Each structure stands twice: as structure tokens, then as C-alpha cells.
Coordinates of C-alpha atoms in Angstrom, one line a residue:
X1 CA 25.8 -13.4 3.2
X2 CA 25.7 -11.7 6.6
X3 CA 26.3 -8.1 6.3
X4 CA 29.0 -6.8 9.1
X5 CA 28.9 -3.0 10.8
X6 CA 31.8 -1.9 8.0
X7 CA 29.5 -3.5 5.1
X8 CA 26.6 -1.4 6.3
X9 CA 28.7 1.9 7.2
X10 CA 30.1 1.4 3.9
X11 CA 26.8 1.6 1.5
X12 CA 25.9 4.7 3.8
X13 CA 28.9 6.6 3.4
X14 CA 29.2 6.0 -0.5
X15 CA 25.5 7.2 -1.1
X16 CA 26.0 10.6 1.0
X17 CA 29.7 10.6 -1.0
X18 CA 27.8 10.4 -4.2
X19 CA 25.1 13.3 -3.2
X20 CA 28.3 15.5 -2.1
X21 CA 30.4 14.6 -5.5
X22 CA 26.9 15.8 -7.5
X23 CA 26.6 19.0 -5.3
X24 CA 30.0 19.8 -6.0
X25 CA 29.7 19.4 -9.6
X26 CA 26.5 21.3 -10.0
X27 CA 28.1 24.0 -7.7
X28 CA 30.9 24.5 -10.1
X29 CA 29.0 23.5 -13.3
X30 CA 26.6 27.5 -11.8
X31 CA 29.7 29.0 -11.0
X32 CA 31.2 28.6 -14.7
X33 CA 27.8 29.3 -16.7
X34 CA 28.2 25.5 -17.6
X35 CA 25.5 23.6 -18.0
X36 CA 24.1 21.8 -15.8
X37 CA 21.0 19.2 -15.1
X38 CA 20.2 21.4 -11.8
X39 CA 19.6 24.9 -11.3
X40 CA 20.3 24.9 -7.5
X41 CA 22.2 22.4 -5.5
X42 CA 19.3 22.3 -3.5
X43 CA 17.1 20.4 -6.4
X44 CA 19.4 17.7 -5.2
X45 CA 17.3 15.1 -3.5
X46 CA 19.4 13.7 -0.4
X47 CA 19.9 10.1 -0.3
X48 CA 17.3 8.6 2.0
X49 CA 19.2 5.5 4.5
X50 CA 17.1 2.9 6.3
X51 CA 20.1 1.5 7.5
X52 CA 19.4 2.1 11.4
X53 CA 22.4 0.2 11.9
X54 CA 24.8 2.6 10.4
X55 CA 25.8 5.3 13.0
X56 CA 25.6 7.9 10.4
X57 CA 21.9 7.3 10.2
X58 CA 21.6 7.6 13.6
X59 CA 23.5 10.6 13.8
X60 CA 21.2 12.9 11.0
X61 CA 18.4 11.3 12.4
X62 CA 19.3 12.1 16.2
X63 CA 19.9 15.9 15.3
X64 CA 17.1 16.0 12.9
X65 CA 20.1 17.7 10.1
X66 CA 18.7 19.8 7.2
X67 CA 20.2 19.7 3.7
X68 CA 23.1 22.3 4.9
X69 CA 23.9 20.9 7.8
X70 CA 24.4 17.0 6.4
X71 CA 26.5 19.0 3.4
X72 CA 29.0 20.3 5.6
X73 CA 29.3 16.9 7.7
X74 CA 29.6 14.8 4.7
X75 CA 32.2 17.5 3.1
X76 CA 34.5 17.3 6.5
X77 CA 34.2 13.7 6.5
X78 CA 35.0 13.1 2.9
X79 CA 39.0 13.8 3.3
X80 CA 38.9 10.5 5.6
X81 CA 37.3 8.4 3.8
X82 CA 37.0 9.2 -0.3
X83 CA 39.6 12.3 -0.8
X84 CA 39.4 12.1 -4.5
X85 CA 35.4 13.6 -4.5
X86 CA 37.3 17.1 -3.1
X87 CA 40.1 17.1 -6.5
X88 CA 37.6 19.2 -8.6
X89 CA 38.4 22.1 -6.3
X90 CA 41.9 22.2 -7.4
X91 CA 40.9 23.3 -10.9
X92 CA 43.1 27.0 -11.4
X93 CA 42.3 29.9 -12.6
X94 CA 44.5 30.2 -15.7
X95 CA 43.9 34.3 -15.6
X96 CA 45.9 34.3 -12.1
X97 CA 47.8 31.0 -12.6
X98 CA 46.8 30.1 -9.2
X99 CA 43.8 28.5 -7.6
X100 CA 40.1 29.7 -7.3
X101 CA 40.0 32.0 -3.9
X102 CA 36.7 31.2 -3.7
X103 CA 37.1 27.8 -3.3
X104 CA 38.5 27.9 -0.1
X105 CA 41.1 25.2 1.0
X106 CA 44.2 24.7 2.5
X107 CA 47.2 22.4 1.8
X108 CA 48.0 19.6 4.5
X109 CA 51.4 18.6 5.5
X110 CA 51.4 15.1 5.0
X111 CA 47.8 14.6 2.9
X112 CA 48.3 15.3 -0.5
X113 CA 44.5 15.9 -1.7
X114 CA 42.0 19.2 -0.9
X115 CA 41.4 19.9 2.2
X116 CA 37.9 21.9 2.8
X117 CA 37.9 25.3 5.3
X118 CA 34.8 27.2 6.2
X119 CA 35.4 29.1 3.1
X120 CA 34.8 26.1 0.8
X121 CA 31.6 24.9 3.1
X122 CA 30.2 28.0 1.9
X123 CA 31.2 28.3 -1.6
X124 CA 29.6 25.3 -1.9
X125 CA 26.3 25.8 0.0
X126 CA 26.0 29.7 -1.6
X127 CA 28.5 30.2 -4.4
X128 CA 29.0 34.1 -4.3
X129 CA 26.3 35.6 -3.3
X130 CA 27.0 37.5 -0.1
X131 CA 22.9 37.3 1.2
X132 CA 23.2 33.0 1.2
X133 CA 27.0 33.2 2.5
X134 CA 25.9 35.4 5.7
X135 CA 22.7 33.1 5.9
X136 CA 24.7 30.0 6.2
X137 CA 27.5 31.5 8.4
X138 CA 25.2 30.5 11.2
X139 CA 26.5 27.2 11.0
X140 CA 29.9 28.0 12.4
X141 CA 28.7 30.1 15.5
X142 CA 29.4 29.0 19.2
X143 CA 25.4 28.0 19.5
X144 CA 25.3 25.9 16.5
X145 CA 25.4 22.5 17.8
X146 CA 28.4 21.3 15.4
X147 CA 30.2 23.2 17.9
X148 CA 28.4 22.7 20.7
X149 CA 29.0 19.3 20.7
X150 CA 32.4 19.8 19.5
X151 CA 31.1 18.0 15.8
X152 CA 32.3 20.5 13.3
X153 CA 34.7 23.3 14.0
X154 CA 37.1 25.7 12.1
X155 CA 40.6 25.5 13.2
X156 CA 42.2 28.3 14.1
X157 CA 43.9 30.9 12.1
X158 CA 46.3 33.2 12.4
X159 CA 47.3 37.2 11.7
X160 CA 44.1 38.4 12.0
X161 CA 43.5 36.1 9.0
X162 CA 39.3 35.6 8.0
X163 CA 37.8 33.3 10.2
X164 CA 36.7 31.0 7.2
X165 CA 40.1 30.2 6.3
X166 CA 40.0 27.5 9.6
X167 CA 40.1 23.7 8.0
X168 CA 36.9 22.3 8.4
X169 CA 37.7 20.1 11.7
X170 CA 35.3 16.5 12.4
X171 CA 35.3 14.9 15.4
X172 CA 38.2 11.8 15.0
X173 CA 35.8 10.4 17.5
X174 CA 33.1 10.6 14.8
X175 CA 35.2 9.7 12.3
X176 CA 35.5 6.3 13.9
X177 CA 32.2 5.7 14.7
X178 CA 31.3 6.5 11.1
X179 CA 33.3 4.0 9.5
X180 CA 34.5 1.3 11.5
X181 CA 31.5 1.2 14.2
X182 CA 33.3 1.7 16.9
X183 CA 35.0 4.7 19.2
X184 CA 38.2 4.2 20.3
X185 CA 38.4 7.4 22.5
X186 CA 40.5 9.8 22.5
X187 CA 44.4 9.0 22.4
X188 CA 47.0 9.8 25.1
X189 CA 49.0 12.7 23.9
X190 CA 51.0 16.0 24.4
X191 CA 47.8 17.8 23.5
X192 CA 45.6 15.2 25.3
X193 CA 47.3 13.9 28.4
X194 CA 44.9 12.2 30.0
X195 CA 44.0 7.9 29.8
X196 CA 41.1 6.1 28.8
X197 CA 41.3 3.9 32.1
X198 CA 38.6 0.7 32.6
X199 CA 38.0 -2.1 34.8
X200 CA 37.0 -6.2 34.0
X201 CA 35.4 -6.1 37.5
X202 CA 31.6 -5.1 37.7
X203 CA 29.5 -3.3 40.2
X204 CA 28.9 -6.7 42.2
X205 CA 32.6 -6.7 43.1
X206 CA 32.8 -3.5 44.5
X207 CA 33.1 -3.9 48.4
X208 CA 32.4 -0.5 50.4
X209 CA 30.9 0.7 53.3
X210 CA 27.0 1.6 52.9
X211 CA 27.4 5.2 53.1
X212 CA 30.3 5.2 50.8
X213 CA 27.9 3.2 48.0
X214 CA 24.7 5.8 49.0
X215 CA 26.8 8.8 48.2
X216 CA 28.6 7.5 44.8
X217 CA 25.0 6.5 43.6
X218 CA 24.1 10.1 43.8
X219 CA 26.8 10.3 40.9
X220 CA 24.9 7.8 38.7
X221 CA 21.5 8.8 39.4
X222 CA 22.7 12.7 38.4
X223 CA 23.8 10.8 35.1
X224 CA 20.5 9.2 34.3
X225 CA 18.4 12.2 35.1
X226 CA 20.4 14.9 34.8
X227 CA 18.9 16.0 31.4
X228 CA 15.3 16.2 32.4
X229 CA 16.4 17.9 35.6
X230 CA 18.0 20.6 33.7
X231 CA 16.2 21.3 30.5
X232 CA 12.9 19.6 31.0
X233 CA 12.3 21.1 34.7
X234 CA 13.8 23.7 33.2
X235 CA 16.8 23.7 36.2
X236 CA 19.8 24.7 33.9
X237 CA 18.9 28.4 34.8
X238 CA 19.9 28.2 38.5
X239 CA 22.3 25.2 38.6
X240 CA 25.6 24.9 37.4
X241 CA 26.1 22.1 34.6
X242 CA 27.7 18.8 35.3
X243 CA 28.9 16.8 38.9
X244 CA 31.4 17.3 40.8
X245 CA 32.7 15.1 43.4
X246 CA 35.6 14.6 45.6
X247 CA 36.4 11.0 46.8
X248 CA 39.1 11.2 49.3
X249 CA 40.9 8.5 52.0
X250 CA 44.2 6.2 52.5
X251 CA 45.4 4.7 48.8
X252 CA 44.0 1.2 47.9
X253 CA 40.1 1.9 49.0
X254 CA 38.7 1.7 45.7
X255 CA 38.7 5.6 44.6
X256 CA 39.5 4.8 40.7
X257 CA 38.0 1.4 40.8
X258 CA 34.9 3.1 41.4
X259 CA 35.0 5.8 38.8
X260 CA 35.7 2.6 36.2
X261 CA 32.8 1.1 37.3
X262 CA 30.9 4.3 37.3
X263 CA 31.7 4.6 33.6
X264 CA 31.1 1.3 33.0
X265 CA 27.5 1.3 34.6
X266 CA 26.7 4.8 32.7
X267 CA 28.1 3.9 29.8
X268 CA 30.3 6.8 30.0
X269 CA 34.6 6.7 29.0
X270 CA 36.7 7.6 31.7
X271 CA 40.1 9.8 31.7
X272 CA 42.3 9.4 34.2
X273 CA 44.1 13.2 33.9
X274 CA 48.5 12.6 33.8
X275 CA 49.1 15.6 36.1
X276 CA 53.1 15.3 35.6
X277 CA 52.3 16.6 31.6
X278 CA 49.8 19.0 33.3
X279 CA 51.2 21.0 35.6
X280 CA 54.6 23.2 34.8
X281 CA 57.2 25.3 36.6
X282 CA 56.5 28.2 33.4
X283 CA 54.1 30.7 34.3
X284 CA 50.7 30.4 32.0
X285 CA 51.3 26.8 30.9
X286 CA 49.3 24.9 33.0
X287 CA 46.6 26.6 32.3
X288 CA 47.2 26.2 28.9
X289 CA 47.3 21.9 29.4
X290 CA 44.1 22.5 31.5
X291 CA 42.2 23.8 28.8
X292 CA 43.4 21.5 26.5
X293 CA 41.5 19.0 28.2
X294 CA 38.2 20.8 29.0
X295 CA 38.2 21.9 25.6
X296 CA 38.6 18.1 24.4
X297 CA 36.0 16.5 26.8
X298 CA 33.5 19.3 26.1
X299 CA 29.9 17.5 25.5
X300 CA 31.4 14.1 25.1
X301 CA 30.2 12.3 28.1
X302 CA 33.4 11.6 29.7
X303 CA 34.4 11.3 33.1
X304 CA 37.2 13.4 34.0
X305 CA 39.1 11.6 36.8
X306 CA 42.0 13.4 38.4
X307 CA 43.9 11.0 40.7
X308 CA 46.5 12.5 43.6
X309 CA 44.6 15.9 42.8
X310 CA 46.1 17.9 46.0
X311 CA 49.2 18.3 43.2
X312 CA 47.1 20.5 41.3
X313 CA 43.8 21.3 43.5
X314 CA 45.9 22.2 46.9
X315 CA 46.0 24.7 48.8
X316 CA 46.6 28.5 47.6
X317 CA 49.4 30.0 48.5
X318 CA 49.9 33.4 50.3
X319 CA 51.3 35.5 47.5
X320 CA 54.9 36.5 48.2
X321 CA 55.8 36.8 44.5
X322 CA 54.8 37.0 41.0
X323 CA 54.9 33.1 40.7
X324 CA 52.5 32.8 43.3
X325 CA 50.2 35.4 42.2
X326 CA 50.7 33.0 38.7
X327 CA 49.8 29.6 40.3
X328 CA 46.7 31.4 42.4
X329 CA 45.4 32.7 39.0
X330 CA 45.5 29.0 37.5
X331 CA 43.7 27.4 40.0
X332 CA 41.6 30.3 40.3
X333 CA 41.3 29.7 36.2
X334 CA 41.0 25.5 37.1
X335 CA 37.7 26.3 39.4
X336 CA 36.3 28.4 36.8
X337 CA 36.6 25.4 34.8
X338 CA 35.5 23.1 36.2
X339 CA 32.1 24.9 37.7
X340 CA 31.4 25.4 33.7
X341 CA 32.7 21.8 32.7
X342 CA 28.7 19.7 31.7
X343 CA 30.3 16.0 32.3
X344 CA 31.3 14.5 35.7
X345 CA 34.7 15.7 37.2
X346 CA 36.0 13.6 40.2
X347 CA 39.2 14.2 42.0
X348 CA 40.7 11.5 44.4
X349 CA 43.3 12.6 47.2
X350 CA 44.3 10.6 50.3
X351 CA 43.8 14.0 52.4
X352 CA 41.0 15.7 52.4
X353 CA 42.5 18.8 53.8
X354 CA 44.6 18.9 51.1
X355 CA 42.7 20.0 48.6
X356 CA 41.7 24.1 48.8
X357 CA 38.4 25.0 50.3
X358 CA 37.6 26.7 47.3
X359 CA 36.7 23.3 45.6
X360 CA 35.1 21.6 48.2
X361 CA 32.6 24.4 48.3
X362 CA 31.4 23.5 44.9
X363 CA 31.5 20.1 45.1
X364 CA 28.3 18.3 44.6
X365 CA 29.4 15.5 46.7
X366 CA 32.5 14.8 49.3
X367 CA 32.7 10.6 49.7
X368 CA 35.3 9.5 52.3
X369 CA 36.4 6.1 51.2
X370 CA 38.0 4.5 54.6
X371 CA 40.3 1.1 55.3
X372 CA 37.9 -1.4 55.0
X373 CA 35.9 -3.0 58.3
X374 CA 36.7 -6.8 59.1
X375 CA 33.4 -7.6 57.4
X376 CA 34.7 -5.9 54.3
X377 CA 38.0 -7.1 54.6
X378 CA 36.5 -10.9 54.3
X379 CA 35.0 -10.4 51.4
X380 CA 37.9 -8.7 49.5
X381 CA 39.9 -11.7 50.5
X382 CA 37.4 -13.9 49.2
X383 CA 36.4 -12.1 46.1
X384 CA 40.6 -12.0 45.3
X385 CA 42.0 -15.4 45.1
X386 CA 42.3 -17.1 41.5
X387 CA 39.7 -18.8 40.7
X388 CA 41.8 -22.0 39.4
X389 CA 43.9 -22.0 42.7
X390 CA 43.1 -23.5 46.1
X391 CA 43.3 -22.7 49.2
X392 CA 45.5 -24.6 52.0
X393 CA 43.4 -26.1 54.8
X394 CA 44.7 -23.5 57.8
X395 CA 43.9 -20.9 55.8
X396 CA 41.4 -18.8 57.9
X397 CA 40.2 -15.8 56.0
X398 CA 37.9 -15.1 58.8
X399 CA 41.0 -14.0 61.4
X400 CA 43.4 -13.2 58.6
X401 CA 40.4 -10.4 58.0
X402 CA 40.1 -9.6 61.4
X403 CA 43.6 -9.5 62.6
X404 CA 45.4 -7.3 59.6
X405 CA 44.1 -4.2 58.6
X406 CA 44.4 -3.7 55.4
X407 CA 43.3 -1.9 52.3
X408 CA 41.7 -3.6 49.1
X409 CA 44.7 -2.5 47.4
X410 CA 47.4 -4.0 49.8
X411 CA 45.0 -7.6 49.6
X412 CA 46.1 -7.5 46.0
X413 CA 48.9 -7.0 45.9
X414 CA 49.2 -10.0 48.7
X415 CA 47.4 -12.4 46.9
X416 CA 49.5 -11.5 43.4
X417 CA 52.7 -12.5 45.9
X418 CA 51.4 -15.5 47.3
X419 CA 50.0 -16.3 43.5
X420 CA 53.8 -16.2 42.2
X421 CA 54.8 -18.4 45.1
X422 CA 52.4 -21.5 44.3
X423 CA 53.2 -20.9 41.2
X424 CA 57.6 -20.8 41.2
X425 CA 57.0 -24.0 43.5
X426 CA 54.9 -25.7 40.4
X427 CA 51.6 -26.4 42.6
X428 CA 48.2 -24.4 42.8
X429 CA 47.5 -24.3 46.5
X430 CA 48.0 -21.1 47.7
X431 CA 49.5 -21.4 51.5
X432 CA 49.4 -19.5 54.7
X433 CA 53.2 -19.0 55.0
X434 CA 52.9 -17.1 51.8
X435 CA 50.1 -14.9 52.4
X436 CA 51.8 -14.2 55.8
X437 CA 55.0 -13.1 54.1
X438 CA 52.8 -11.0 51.9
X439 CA 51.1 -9.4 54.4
X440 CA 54.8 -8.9 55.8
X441 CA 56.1 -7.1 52.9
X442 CA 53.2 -5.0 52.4
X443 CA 53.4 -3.6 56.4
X444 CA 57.5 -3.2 55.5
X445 CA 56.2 -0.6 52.7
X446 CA 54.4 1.7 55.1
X447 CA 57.5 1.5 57.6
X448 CA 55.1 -0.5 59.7
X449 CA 56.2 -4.2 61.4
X450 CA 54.5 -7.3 61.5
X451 CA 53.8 -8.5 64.9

């Protein structure tokens, strides 16, 4: 029997379950002067996987984890996938009627089983001595790469309240990849407005002018060589981290086609940013959205595509009152941001002068993406049609290119017109007349007439 993705993250998971449900025990077992088959959890030999399959081998393997480390990943990860090995942390303390303070834990509001803080992370790696606890602490700070990579973190707390008492926070991301093989992204939210956005088309389809395609493969070539650039040439001293570019021209020219395929050919999600749950008429809040998304896409390899950017990247405004002083400290905040943000940020506006000066300055690349030339235009046309439907006879791409000037967004939406047409009429021969009305309706949109 063929073994699938789940089968294989399956065994995986159970055998590092097991090794945490036998630390656990042998933690308490100390604790309680019980005894116990083990004098130290750390005479617990880790289980050993050769399943190179499972994305959880990868993982310890890829950041080399000691014994510590793969403890507190497999104790954050256990609430999602075998609650039950957390239960014998509710045990009470019958002197106080209450539960162990130095187990740690909080309640959830919907889950109903134990759910670890930092506290119980180091309960469990030091028990009460105060030398291990500040030894292992280390594993919580801003350098440690479970937060660097945004793979482990405490949530916040509140009152002035100990720092430990944060829930121990994994990655949903992770979480995914752990168990089911496969990472859906991030989803579209309140806290997280921003879409995962792709494209069926490849890089073969996408029809620009030379320079346009010389500057955007800057982009992708910063991708695949950023990371010897910067650490192994030892460059991330004197330039800032991450790419920033601004692609700019009339709508329909392929601005978020090509970021799609720019993820696609890097292997690399993309967000298209929902500016309308961004930005907001109360002072402090967009900034607030803004970092909710920075703080999200932190180290995850995303690009971060903001689409009609001038809404939020324009032009500062003279300050005439305090709300203006406001907005100029958010995009002041926003550049900030962005300068410090490691992934690939792209904004697209149909005016370049739109968008403050301040940006473009930092901007590793400015790509103008114009109307297509009658060259390009042809192949648009020919790259759009379906490929079950004909064509009539007197259908001449070549002069339909030449004459009508039009964008590879407006030949789209022609050709879904005309499509619709054959269609209603019960035939697949896609006619002049229609493509000609198309081409009509499309000119009536920009208040322009067909001649």
C-alpha cells in the first residue's frame, strides 16, 4: 500500500508526540519526588525520523534544532493536533484548590484542553530552578530564530503582566505544512487584509516591451541571489533588506499579472494588499492595519503587492492641521516600513507622479508598463481567443492590432464579449461584427468614440 503525504506526516508527528508525552511525565514524575525511570528529561533520547518526506523532518533538519528547541515546537504544536498529551498539566494543587502556578497555561475560549504559555515551555525544559529557566529564556528573545522567522512566539499580555504568561503561538502556516502537506497561506481577514492572488498563465504569455521584461527580471534575479549577496558577500551591513519596486502606467498593461507570475516563477505567494480595510479616517489606525501586515509577512517569502497605491503612498500634504500632521506621520511610519520589510514590496499606480518622492527614492527599481505597441498588440490578440473557438475568415488581427490602441486588459475583456456572443447565437466562430462592438463598448468606457 502506497503511503500518502498525511500517512507519512502522521507517523512523524505521533513519535515526536510520544517523546513530548514522556518528557512531560518525567518532568512531573521530578517535580513530585515520584519516581521515575529518568533522572533528567534530557536522558530522553529524541526520536530519530528518516522520513525526508515529512516536512517536519525537513524543518529540524533545516535549522539544525537542539533537544530544547524541538521541545518547545512539538509542545506548541501539540494543542493542534493531540490536545490530550497537554491534560496532565491540569492536575491541582489540593493545598490551594487551584492549579499548579508553575505549570503555566491559559484557558482558551472555545478549546476546552491546556493550552501551553512561555511559562509551561520552561517548566518543562527547567522545572524550578531559576539558573536552567534564565538559561532557556533565550529561546523567546527577538534573535532567536523562532521569532525571527515568526515560528514560535508569545502572545501578548497585558497589565504589566510577566512576559511568560503569552500562549505559546505556532505558525498556522506551519501548522498546515506539518500535517496535511500543504500551505494554504494566510487567510483574508480583519487582521490580515490582504489576498493570496495567482495566475494560470505562465511567463511565456506575458507580452511586454523589452525594457519592461529587463527591469522586472532584476526583481527575480534579486530573489535567487539575494542571500549570498547579503550574508555571504557579507552586503547586509550597507544595504537595506528586501526589493522594492514601483510598476506604474495606464490600467490593463500587465502590472499584477506580472507580480503573479513573479511569484509563480520564484516560488514565492503573493498578497494583493485591500487598501479600503487599510487605510481609515481615525487618527493612528492605519498605521495600526499597516503593521498588521508587515508584522504577518515578516520572513515568510511573500510578495507584498499594493495595487492603486497613490491611495495610500501619495503625496504628503502641507500640514494645516492635526490630521495632516497624523496622515504625514503614517506614511512617514509606512516608508519606515517598508525600507526594513526583507521580502519584495511592489506598488502599482497608473501615475507615476502620484506617488510621493519619498518612495521613489528608495525604490530599487521604477518599471513603466506602457499601452502595448502594434507588434504587442498582435500577439495579445492571438495569445487571447479560446482555444476551442474559431475565427471568421475577415478577421484581420494584423489591422485590428494596428488600428485600435488598446491595452491587454481592454483585449480581454473584448474577446470575453465577443466569446458570449458566439456563444448566445449557439455557434463557435467568433466574428468581426462582435469584436467590433467590443472594441466599441470598451472606447464608450473611457468616454472615448469609435471612429
Amino acid at each position: 500500500m502506497v503511503k500518502t503525504i498525511t500517512d507519512i506526516n502522521a507517523a512523524v508527528l505521533q513519535r515526536e508526540v510520544q517523546w513530548l508525552e514522556k518528557i512531560i511525565l518525567t518532568r512531573l514524575n521530578i517535580f513530585f519526588d515520584q519516581a521515575s525511570e529518568y533522572s533528567s528529561i534530557f536522558e530522553i533520547t529524541p526520536p530519530v525520523h528518516t522520513e525526508q518526506e515529512a516536512a517536519y523532518t525537513r524543518f529540524i533538519h533545516h535549522y539544525q534544532m537542539c533537544i530544547p528547541e524541538r521541545i518547545v515546537l512539538i509542545m506548541a504544536l501539540a494543542p493542534h493536533i493531540q490536545p490530550d498529551v497537554l491534560d496532565p498539566f491540569f492536575f491541582k494543587n489540593s493545598e490551594y484548590d487551584r492549579g499548579f502556578t508553575e505549570f503555566g497555561g491559559i484557558r482558551g475560549i472555545s478549546h476546552g484542553g491546556f493550552l501551553p504559555n512561555g511559562e509551561t515551555a520552561l517548566f518543562l525544559l527547567a522545572g524550578r530552578e531559576i539558573e536552567q529557566r534564565l538559561k532557556f529564556m533565550h529561546l523567546f528573545c527577538a534573535d532567536h530564530f523562532f521569532s525571527v522567522d515568526q515560528i514560535i512566539t508569545l502572545g501578548p499580555v497585558s497589565n504589566d503582566e510577566p512576559i511568560m504568561s503569552g500562549a505559546l503561538k505556532i505558525s498556522r502556516e506551519l501548522v498546515e505544512t506539518f500535517t496535511i502537506g500543504k500551505n494554504y497561506g494566510a487567510k483574508f481577514s480583519i487582521d490580515f487584509p490582504a489576498k493570496l492572488i495567482t495566475t494560470q498563465l505562465n511567463w511565456k504569455d506575458l507580452v511586454l516591451p523589452a525594457r519592461t521584461l529587463e527591469q522586472v527580471d532584476e526583481i527575480k534575479t534579486w530573489v535567487e541571489h539575494s542571500h549570498v549577496l547579503m550574508n555571504d558577500w557579507g552586503m547586509d551591513k550597507k544595504l537595506k533588506p528586501g526589493f522594492k519596486s514601483l510598476f506604474y502606467g495606464p490600467p490593463g498593461t500587465g502590472k499584477t499579472l506580472t507580480a503573479c507570475l513573479l511569484g509563480k516563477l520564484c516560488d514565492m505567494d503573493v498578497y494583493r494588499i485591500d487598501l479600503s480595510m487599510i487605510i481609515s479616517k481615525y487618527i493612528g489606525e492605519t498605521e495600526k492595519n499597516l503593521s498588521k501586515i508587515f508584522d504577518a509577512a515578516e520572513h515568510k517569502n511573500w510578495i507584498l503587492f499594493f495595487d492603486e497605491a497613490d491611495a495610500l503612498f501619495g503625496r504628503r500634504t502641507s500640514v494645516s492641521d492635526a490630521h495632516d500632521r497624523f496622515a504625514n506621520q503614517e506614511v512617514s511610519y509606512l516608508l519606515q516600513r517598508i525600507e526594513d520589510f526583507n521580502g519584495v514590496v511592489i506598488l502599482a499606480t497608473n501615475l507615476k507622479s502620484n506617488i510621493d518622492d519619498a518612495f521613489t527614492r528608495r525604490f530599487q527599481s521604477v518599471i513603466y508598463f506602457p499601452v502595448p505597441a502594434p507588434d504587442e498588440r498582435l500577439k495579445l490578440w492571438m495569445n487571447a481567443f479560446p482555444e476551442k473557438a474559431m475565427r471568421e475568415e475577415n478577421l484581420n488581427l494584423h489591422q485590428i492590432a494596428l488600428k485600435y490602441e488598446l491595452t491587454g486588459g481592454t483585449i480581454m475583456n473584448v474577446i470575453r464579449y465577443s466569446s458570449l456572443m458566439t456563444l448566445k447565437r449557439n455557434e463557435n466562430k467568433i466574428i468581426l461584427k462582435d469584436i467590433e462592438q467590443g472594441i466599441r463598448r470598451e472606447y464608450m468606457k473611457e468616454g472615448k468614440v469609435l471612429v
